[in-house]
Every structure is written in C-alpha cells, then in structure tokens.
Coordinates of C-alpha atoms and ligand atoms in Angstrom, one line a residue:
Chain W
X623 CA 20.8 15.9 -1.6
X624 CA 20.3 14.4 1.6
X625 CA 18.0 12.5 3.4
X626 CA 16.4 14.1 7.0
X627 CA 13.4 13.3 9.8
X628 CA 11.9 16.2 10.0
X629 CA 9.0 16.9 12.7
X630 CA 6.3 19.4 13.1
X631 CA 6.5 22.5 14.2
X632 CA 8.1 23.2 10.9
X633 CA 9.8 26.2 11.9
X634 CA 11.5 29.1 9.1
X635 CA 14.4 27.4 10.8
X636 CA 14.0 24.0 9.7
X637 CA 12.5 25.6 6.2
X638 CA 15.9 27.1 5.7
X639 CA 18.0 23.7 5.9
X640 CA 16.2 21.9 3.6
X641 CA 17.3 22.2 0.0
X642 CA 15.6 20.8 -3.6
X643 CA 16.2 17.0 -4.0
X644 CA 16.5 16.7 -0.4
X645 CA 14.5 13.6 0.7
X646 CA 12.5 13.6 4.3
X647 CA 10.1 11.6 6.6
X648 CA 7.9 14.0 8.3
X649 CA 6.7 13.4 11.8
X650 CA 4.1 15.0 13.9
X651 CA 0.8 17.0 13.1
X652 CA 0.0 18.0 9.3
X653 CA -3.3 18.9 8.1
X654 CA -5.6 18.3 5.2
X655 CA -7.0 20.5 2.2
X656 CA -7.4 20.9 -1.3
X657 CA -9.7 22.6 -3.6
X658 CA -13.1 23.3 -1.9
X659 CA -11.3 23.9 1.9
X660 CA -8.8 26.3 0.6
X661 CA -11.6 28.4 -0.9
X662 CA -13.3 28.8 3.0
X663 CA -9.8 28.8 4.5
X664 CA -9.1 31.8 2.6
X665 CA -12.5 33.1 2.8
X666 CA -13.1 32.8 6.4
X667 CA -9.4 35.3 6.5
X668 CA -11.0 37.3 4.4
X669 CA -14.5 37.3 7.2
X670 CA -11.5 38.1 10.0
X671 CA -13.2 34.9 11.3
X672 CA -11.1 32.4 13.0
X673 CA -9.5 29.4 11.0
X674 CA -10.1 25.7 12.1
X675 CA -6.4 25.2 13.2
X676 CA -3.4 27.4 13.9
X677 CA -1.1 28.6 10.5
X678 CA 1.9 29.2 12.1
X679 CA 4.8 26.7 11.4
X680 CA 2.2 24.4 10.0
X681 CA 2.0 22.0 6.9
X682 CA -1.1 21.8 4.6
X683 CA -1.1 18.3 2.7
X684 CA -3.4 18.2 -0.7
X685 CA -5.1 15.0 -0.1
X686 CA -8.9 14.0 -0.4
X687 CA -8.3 10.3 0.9
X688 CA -10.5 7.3 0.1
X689 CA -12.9 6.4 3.2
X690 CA -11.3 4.2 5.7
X691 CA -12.1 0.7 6.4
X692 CA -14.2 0.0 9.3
X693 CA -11.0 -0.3 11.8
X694 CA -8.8 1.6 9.8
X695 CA -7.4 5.1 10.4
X696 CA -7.6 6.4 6.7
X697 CA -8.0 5.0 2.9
X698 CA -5.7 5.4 -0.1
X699 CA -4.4 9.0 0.6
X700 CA -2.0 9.9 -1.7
X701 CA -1.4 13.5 -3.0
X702 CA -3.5 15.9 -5.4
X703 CA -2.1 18.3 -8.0
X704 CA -1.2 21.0 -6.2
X705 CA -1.4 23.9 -9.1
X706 CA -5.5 23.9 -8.7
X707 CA -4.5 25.7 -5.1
X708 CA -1.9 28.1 -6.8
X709 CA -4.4 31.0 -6.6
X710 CA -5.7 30.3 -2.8
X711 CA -1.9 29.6 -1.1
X712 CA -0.2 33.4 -1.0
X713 CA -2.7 34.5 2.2
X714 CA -1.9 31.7 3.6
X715 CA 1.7 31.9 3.7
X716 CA 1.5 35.1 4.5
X717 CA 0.0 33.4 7.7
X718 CA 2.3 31.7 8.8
X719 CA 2.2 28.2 7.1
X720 CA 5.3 26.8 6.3
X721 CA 4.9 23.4 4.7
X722 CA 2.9 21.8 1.6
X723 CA 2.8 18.7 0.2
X724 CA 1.5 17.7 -3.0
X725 CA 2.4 16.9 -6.3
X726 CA 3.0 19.0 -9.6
X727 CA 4.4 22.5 -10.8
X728 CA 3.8 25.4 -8.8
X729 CA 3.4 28.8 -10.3
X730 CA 5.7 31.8 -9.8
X731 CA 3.3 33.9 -7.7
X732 CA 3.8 30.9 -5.0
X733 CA 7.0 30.7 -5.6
X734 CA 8.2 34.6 -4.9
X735 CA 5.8 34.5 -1.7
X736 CA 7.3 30.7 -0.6
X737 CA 11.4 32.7 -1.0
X738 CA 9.3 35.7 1.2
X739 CA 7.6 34.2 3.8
X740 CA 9.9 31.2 3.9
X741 CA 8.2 28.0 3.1
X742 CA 9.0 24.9 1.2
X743 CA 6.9 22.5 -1.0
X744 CA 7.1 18.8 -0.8
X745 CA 6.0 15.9 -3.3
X746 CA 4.7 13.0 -2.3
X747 CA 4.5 10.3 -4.9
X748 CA 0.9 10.4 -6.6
X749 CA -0.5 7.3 -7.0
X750 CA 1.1 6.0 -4.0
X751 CA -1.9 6.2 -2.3
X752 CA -1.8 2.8 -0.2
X753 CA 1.9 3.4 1.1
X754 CA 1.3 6.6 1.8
X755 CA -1.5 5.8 3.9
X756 CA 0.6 3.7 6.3
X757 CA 2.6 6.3 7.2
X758 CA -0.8 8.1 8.6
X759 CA -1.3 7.2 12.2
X760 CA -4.3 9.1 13.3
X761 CA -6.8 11.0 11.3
X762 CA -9.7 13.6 12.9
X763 CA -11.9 15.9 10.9
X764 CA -11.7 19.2 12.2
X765 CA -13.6 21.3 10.1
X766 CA -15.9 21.3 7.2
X767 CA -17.5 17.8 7.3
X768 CA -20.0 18.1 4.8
X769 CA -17.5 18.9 2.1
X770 CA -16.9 14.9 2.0
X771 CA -13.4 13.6 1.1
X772 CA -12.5 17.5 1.0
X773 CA -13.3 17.8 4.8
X774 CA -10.1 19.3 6.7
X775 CA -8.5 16.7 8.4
X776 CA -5.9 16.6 11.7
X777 CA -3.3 14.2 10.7
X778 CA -0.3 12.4 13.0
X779 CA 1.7 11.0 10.7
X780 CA 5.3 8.8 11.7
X781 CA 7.7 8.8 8.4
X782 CA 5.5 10.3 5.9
X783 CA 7.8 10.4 2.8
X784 CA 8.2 13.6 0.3
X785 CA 10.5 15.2 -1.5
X786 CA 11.6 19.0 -1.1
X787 CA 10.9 20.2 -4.7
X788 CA 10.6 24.0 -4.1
X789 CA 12.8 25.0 -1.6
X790 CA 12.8 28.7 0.2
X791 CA 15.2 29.8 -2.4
X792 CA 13.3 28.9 -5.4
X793 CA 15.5 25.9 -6.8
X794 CA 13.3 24.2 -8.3
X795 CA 13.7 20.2 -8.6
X796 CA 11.1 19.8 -11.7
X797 CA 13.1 22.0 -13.7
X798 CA 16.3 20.9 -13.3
X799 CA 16.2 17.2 -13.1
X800 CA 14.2 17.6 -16.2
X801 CA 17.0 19.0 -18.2
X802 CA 19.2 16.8 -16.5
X803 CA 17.5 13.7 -19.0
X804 CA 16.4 15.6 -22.1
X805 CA 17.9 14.4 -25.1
Chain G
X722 CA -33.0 -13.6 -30.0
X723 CA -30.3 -14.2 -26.2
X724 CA -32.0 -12.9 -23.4
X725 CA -29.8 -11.2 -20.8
X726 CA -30.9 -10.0 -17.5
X727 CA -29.6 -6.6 -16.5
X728 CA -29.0 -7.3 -13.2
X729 CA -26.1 -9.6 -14.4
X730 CA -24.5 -6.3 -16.2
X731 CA -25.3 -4.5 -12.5
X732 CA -23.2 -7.0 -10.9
X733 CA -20.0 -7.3 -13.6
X734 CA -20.2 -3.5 -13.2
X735 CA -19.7 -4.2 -9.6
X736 CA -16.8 -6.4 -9.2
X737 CA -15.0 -4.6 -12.4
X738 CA -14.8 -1.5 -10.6
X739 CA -13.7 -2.8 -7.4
X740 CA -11.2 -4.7 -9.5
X741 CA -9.6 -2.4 -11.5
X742 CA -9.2 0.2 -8.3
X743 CA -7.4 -2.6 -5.8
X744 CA -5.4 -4.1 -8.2
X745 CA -2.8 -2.5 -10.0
X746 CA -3.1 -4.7 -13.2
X747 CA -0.5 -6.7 -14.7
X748 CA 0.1 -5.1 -17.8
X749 CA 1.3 -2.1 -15.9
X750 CA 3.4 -4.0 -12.7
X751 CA 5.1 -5.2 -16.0
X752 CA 5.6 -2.4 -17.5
X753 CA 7.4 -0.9 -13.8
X754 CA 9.2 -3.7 -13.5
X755 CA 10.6 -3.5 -17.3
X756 CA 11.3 -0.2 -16.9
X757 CA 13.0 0.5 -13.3
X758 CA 15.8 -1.7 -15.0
X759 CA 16.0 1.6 -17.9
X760 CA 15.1 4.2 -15.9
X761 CA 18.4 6.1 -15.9
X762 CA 17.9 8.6 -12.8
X763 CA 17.8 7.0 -9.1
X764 CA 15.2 9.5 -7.7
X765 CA 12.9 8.1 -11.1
X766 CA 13.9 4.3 -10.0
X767 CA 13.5 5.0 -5.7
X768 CA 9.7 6.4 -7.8
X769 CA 8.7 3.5 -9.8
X770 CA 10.0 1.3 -6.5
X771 CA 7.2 2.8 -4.6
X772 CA 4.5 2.7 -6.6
X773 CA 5.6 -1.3 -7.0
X774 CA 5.3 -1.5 -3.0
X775 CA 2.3 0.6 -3.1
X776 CA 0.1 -2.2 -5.5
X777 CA 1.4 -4.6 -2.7
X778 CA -0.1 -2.7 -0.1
X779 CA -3.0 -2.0 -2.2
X780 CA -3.5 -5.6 -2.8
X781 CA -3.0 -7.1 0.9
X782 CA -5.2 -4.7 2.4
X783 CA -7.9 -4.4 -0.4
X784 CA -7.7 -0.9 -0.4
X785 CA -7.5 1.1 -3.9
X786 CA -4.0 1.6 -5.3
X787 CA -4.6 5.9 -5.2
X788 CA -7.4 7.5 -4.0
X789 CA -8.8 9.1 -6.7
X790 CA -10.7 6.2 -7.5
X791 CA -11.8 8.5 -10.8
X792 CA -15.0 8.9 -12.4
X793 CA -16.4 5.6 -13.9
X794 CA -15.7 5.2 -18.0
X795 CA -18.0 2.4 -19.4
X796 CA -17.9 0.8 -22.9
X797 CA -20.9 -1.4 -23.8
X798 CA -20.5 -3.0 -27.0
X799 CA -24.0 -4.5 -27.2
X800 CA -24.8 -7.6 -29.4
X801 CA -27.6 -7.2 -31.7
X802 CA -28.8 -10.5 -31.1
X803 CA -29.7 -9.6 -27.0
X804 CA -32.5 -8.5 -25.8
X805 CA -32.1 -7.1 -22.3
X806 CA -34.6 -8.0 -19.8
X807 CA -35.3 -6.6 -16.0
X808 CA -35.0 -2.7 -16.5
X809 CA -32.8 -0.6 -18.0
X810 CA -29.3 -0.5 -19.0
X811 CA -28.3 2.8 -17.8
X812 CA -29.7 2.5 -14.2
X813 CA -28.2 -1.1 -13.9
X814 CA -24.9 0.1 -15.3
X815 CA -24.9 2.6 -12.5
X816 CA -26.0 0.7 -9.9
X817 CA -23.0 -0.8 -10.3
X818 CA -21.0 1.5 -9.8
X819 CA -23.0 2.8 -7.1
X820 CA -22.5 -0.5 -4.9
X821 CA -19.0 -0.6 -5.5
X822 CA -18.2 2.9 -4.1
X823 CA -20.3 2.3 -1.3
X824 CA -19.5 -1.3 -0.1
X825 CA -15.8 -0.7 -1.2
X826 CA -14.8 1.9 0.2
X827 CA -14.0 3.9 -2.7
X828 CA -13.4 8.0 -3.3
X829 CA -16.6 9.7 -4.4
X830 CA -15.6 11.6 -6.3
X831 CA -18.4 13.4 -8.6
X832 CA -20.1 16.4 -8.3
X833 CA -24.3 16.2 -10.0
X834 CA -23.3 20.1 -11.7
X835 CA -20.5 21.4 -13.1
X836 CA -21.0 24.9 -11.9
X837 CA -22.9 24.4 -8.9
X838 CA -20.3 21.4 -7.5
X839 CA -22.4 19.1 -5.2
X840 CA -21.8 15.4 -4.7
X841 CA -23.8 13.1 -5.9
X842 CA -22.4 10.9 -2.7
X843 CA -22.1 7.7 -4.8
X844 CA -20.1 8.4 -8.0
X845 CA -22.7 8.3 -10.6
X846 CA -23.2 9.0 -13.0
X847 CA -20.8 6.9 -14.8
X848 CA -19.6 8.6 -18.3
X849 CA -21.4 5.5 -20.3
X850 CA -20.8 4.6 -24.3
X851 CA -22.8 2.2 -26.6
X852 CA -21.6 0.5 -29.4
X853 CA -24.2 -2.2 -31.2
X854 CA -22.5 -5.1 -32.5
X855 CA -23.1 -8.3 -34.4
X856 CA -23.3 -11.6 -32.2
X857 CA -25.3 -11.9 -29.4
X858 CA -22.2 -11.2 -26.4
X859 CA -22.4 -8.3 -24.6
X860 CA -18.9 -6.6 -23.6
X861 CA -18.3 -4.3 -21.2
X862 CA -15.1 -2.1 -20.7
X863 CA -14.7 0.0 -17.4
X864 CA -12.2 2.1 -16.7
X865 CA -12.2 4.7 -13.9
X866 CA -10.6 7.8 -14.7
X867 CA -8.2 10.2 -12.1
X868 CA -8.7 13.6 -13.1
X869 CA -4.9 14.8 -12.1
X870 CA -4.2 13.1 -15.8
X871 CA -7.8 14.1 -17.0
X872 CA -7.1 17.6 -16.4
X873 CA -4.1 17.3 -18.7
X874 CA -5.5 15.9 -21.9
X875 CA -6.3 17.9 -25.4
X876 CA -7.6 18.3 -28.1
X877 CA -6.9 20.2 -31.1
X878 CA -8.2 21.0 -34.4
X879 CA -5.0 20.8 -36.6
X880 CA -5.4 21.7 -40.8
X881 CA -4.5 18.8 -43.2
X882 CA -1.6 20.6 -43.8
X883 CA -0.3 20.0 -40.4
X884 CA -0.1 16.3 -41.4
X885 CA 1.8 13.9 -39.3
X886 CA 4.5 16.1 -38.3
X887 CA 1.8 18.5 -36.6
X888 CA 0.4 16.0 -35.3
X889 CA 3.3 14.6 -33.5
X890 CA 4.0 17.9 -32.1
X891 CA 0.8 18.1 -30.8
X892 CA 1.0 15.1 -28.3
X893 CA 4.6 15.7 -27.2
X894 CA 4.3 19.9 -26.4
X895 CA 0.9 18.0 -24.7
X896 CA 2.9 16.0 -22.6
X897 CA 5.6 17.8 -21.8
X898 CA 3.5 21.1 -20.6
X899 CA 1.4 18.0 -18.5
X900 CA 5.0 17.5 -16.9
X901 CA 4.9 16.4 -13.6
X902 CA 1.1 17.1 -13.3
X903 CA -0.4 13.5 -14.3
X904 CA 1.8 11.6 -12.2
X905 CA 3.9 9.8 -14.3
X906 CA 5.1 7.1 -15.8
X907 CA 1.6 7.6 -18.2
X908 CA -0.1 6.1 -20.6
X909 CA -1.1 8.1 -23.6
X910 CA -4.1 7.6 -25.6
X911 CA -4.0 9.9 -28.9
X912 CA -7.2 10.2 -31.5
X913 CA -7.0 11.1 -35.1
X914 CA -9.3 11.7 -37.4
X915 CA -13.5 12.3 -36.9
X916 CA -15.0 14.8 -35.4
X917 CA -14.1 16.9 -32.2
X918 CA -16.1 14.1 -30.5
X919 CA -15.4 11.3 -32.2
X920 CA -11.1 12.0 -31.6
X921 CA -11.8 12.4 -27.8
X922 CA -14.0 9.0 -27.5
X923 CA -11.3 7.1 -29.8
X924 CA -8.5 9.0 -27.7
X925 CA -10.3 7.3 -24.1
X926 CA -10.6 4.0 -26.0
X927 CA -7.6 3.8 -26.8
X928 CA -6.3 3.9 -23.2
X929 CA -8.5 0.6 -22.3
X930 CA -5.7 -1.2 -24.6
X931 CA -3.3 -2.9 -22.5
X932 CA 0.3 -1.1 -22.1
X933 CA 2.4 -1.9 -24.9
X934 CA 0.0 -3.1 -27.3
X935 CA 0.4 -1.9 -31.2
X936 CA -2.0 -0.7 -33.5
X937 CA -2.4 -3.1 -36.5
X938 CA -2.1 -0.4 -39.1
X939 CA 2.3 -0.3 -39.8
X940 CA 2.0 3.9 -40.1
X941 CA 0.2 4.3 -37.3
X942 CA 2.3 1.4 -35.1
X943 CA 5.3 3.7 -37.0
X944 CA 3.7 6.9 -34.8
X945 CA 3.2 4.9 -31.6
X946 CA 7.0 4.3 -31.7
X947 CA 7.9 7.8 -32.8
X948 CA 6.1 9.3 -30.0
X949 CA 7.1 7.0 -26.9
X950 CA 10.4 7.7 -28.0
X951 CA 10.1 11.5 -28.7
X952 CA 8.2 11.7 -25.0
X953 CA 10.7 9.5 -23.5
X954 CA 13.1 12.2 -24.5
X955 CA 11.7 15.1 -22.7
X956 CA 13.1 14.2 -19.5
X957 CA 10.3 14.2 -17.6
X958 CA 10.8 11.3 -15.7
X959 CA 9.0 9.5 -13.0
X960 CA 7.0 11.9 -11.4
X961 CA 8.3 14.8 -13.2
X962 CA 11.3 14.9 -10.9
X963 CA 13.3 13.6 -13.7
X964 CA 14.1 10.5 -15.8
X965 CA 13.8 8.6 -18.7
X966 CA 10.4 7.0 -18.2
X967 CA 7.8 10.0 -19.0
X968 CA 5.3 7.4 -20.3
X969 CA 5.0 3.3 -20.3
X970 CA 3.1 3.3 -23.4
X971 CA 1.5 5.3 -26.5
X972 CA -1.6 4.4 -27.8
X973 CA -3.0 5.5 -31.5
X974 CA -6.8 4.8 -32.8
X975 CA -7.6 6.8 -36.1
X976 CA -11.3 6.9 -37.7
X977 CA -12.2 8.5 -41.1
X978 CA -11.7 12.5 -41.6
X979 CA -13.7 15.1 -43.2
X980 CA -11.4 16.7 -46.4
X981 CA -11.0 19.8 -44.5
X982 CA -10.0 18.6 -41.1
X983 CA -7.7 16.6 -39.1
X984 CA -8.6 16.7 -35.2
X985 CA -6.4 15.3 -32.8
X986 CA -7.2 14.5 -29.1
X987 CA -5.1 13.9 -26.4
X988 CA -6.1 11.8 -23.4
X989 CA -3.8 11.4 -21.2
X990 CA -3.7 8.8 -17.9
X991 CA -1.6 8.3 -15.0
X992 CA 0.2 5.0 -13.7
X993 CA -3.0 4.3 -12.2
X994 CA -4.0 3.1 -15.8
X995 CA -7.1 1.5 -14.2
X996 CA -9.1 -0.8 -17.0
X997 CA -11.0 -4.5 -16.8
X998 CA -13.4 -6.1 -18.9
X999 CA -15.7 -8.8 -19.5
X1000 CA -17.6 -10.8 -21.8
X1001 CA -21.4 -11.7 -20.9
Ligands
SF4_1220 S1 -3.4 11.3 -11.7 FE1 -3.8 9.1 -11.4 S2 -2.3 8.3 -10.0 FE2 -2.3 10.6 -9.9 S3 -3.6 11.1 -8.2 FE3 -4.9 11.2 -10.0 S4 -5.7 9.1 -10.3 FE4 -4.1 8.9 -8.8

C-alpha cells in the first residue's frame, strides 16, 4: 500500500498503477455529481447531445456541498454514498471517465465495466466534510444550476485525500480489510 | 396556567440547529478519542484522526462538520401546564429551521414530494413529534438526520418466537449489510416492542441519547452490550475499510407489545450523530 500525488488528466495509465489500499492526494480538475446530475448526464448521451465537460481521463466526485460562506470557495463538501449512482456509471465509463470518488460499496455491474474500461474508485472520508473542503481551491458551476447543491460543479482541488478502494483489477479494499478484523 | 411565546421556541429551534451541525458534540469527540487508542487497524485510526481534525475545522470556521446537514428531527415534549401564545407551534418550529439553513449556510436538503423531488429551498419541513407532559417546561430535542445512515436503517416484524436471539440477529445482519455505507464509526438506535410506528419513533429517540449511555432496564443494558460487542466484531471498521470500531455506541428503548408481535426497528446514524436540546 503506498502513498502517491496523483494529478488530473487521470490517464488508463495512471489507473493501472494504483492498487486497493493505496493512499493519494489528487491534484488538478475533478468534477461534481451525484444523484439528480447523473440522471441528465446519462440522459443527455442518450439525446446524442453534448455533455457539460469532457469524459475522457476525467474524475466525477459524489459531493452535493453545503453553500459557501460569503468569501469562501465551497462549504462542508465531503462525499455521498456512491451505490445510489451504481445504475447511471457504466455509460459513463464507457466514455471515457476514469476516476470516482465517493464513499460506500459498489455493485458488480460497475465493477466488471471499471476492470473493462479501466477506471478506479476512490473514498474519501464521509463526514469529513470541513477538511475535505480545504483541499478545494476553486469551485464553478458548469451545468445544471437549478438542481441546487446537485448542480455540476468544476473543481481545482490541491491534495484532495482518498483512498483507492476499487482498483482496475477488482481488488476490493471493503472486502478484505473487513475480514482482516472479523472475529 | 405558564404562558410561553412561540417565538421563543422559533428561536431555540434556531441556534439548536446551527449548533448541533458546527459542532461535533462532546459525547462523540469522546468517544473518537476513546476509541482511536482501540482501534486495531491503522487505515481505521489515520480515519477516526480525520474526522477529529475535521470538528476542528468545522469549529474554527463555523462551517457544519459534513455537509449533509440532514433533514431536521424535532421532539417536543410539551408541559400540560403551557399555554402557547403568538401562533402556532408547527410554523414557529419551522421557522426555525428555516432561518438556520438560510443565515447558516447549511445544505438544503429536502425535497416538498417524494415522487415528484423538488426543493423546498429551505429544509422544511422538519419531521416534528409531540409528547404532552406534566409540569409546565417545554423541551425540545433536535437532531438533524444524514440520510447516507438513514437510507440504511430497518425495520422488521419478527414472531415472538424469534425472541431475543432474533432480535439480535436482526440489528447486526442490519449493520453489517449497512457496511461501509453509513460512514462509520455509528451510532445505533434499535426499537422493540409497539407497533411498526411506534419501534421506528422509539428507534430515532433512542439515537438523541448521548453515546455510551445505558438503558436503566439490566436485560435491555444486557442487549446494548451484546450487540456493540457482536457489531464490533464484524470488522467493519472505520469507514468500512476495516477495523474494530463499526459503531461508538448501541442504543435500546422497548415499549409494550401486542401478544402476537414483536417489531423491531433499526435506525441507524453516522459519526455525525448530530443532537442538542433545551429546556424552556
Ligand atoms: S451518513 Fe452522516 S457523516 Fe456520512 S455523509 Fe451522511 S450525514 Fe454525513
């Protein structure tokens, strides 16, 4: 298990290197979406219409953060439990992205396309909202204002810390750290 | 006869949300800070580190500790001896809430319909429950409730038969199919006994009790032990990526049963284990 900087473009190269339990501190461009933005994403492929930012080599992170501060870049942004997106994240591998962060299992339809199409998914600590949010340097809506804290969101982020939990191969950190401390 | 203005409750309502979502609160910073000292696997202790420096954070920037800043739980317990003056409870109770979304800068985070899915804009309506009781005090519980945990509570209808044995298998398969969804370390809050209702509400109020508090009943302080212990066990961990420290606390409230039945219900919640209260 090591620890790596990774930056963005997140390349099948880069995907490849990274292994489950490795720790990273992302740096570079990463966008926003969860529930409600994943549903028009995936519509709008469906359309043939064009999607609010480019797929390739990118990372999706499933955050709806708190409003900022007058003077601050973002709120409290930590992850959302990524297994409400399970049904919504095959097209868009198949796309080109590379990269998501969130927290919680993944099911095995993900899984088989993330070992296909060569992508990797990342935890970042739930409930860590406020740290998290310091690691966020910028922050732009770029699509879908009106759906609120769901809005997709440009992100710079220096150092934003995950975990690889998925990896391209399918090793899967949840299930065998877990057996790990059974008793 | 006490006469209480409303507008008092409005403002409690106010400062108790904004409370309980800045400030991690010091039943659970104790609780981390017992258990990193435990927690067996360095990825779970490097977790429970972080959410420590993330209250910190939290609390010098007056920002909320995660940004689900939930959907607003409120439990009036209403002295019979108050009359409330200047409007109604309800609308006070959620103007409450209302202010301290907006001026605070928290997540709104409901939606008016469950099927049609659009924001109210301002959090309301809170989820509110009234309990009349002697005196003339009025006490009000909040408690604003993530819906990653939410999402990954119960409830089951178990036969008599099941006794305490089903019962405990209830909460832990519970838990341990929650795994890392909930963000743990969590706090569980099991109901026993009522109706289908009445073992969700007890489940909820049970998770307003502050971690590590005991039931006064010895069998049911008994199952509060067994079950930490058995959910300890799973492995789980901070997180879910591992670890001895699946939940901080286990909390048991049991109400009266029909012959026939034995419900069970399941509530869990994350770190973020967000509750205040006051007295008026
Ligand atoms: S489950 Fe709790 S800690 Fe996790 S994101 Fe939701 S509210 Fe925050």
């Amino acid at each position: 298990m090591g620890s790596y900087e990774i930056s963005t473009p997140l390349t099948k190269e880069k995907v490849e290197n990274l292994k489950a339990g490795d720790t990273v501190y992302i740096s570079g461009t990463i966008y926003t979406a969860r529930d409600a933005a994943h549903l028009r994403l995936v519509e709008s492929m469906n359309n043939g219409e064009s999607l609010p930012f480019d797929l390739k080599d990118s990372i999706i992170y499933y955050v709806g953060p708190a409003p900022a501060k007058p003077g601050k870049v973002i709120g409290s942004a930590g992850p959302t439990t990524s297994y409400r997106m399970d049904d919504l994240t095959v097209p868009l591998l198949e796309s080109g992205l590379t990269g998501m962060i969130g927290k919680g299992k993944r099911n095995t339809i993900v899984i088989e396309s993330m070992k296909k199409n060569k992508g990797v998914y990342f935890a970042a600590t739930g409930g860590a909202g406020a740290l998290i949010a310091s690691s966020i340097k910028e922050s732009e809506i770029i699509a879908y204002e009106d759906l609120g804290a769901e809005a997709v969101r440009k992100l710079k982020v220096y150092r934003f810390p995950a975990i690889v939990v998925i990896d391209c191969e399918g090793n899967n950190l949840y299930e065998t750290e877990r057996e790990k401390y059974r008793k | 006869m006490r006469i209480l203005d409303v507008e008092k409750i409005q403002s409690s309502v106010k400062e108790l949300c904004v409370r309980a979502n800045y400030y991690l609160s010091e039943d659970v910073m104790n609780a981390f800070n017992e258990s990193i000292g435990r927690e067996e696997s360095p990825i779970g202790r490097e977790v429970i580190s972080q959410l420590i420096e993330n209250a910190k954070i939290a609390k010098e920037e007056q920002m909320p500790i995660c940004q689900d800043t939930g959907m607003v739980v409120v439990f009036v317990e209403l002295g019979q001896k108050v009359s409330l003056a200047g409007g109604p409870i309800s609308e006070a109770i959620n103007q409450g809430v209302r202010d301290a979304y907006k001026e605070a800068y928290l997540r709104k985070s409901v939606v008016a319909d469950p099927l049609i899915r659009e924001n109210t804009k301002d959090n309301t309506p809170a989820i509110i429950y009234y309990d009349i009781v002697p005196g003339d005090k009025v006490k009000i519980t909040i408690a604003p409730k993530g819906f990653g945990s939410e999402n990954m509570s119960k409830i089951k209808m178990l036969k008599p038969s099941d006794g305490i044995d089903g019962v405990i298998d209830f909460v832990v398969d519970t838990v341990s199919q929650a795994g890392p969804n909930p963000c743990p370390p969590i706090v569980v809050g099991v109901g026993i006994g009522g109706t289908m209702d009445k073992s969700a509400v007890l489940a909820k109020k049970a998770l307003t009790r502050s971690i590590g508090s005991k039931n006064e009943k010895d069998h049911l302080r008994e199952l509060e032990k067994t079950l930490l212990e058995k959910i300890n066990n799973l492995g789980i961990g901070p997180q879910g990526l591992g670890g001895n420290t699946t939940a901080l606390s286990v909390h048991v409230e049991a109400f009266a049963t029909h012959i026939a039945g034995l419900p069970v219900a399941v509530n869990i919640n994350c770190h973020a284990a967000r509750h205040e209260e006051v007295i008026l």
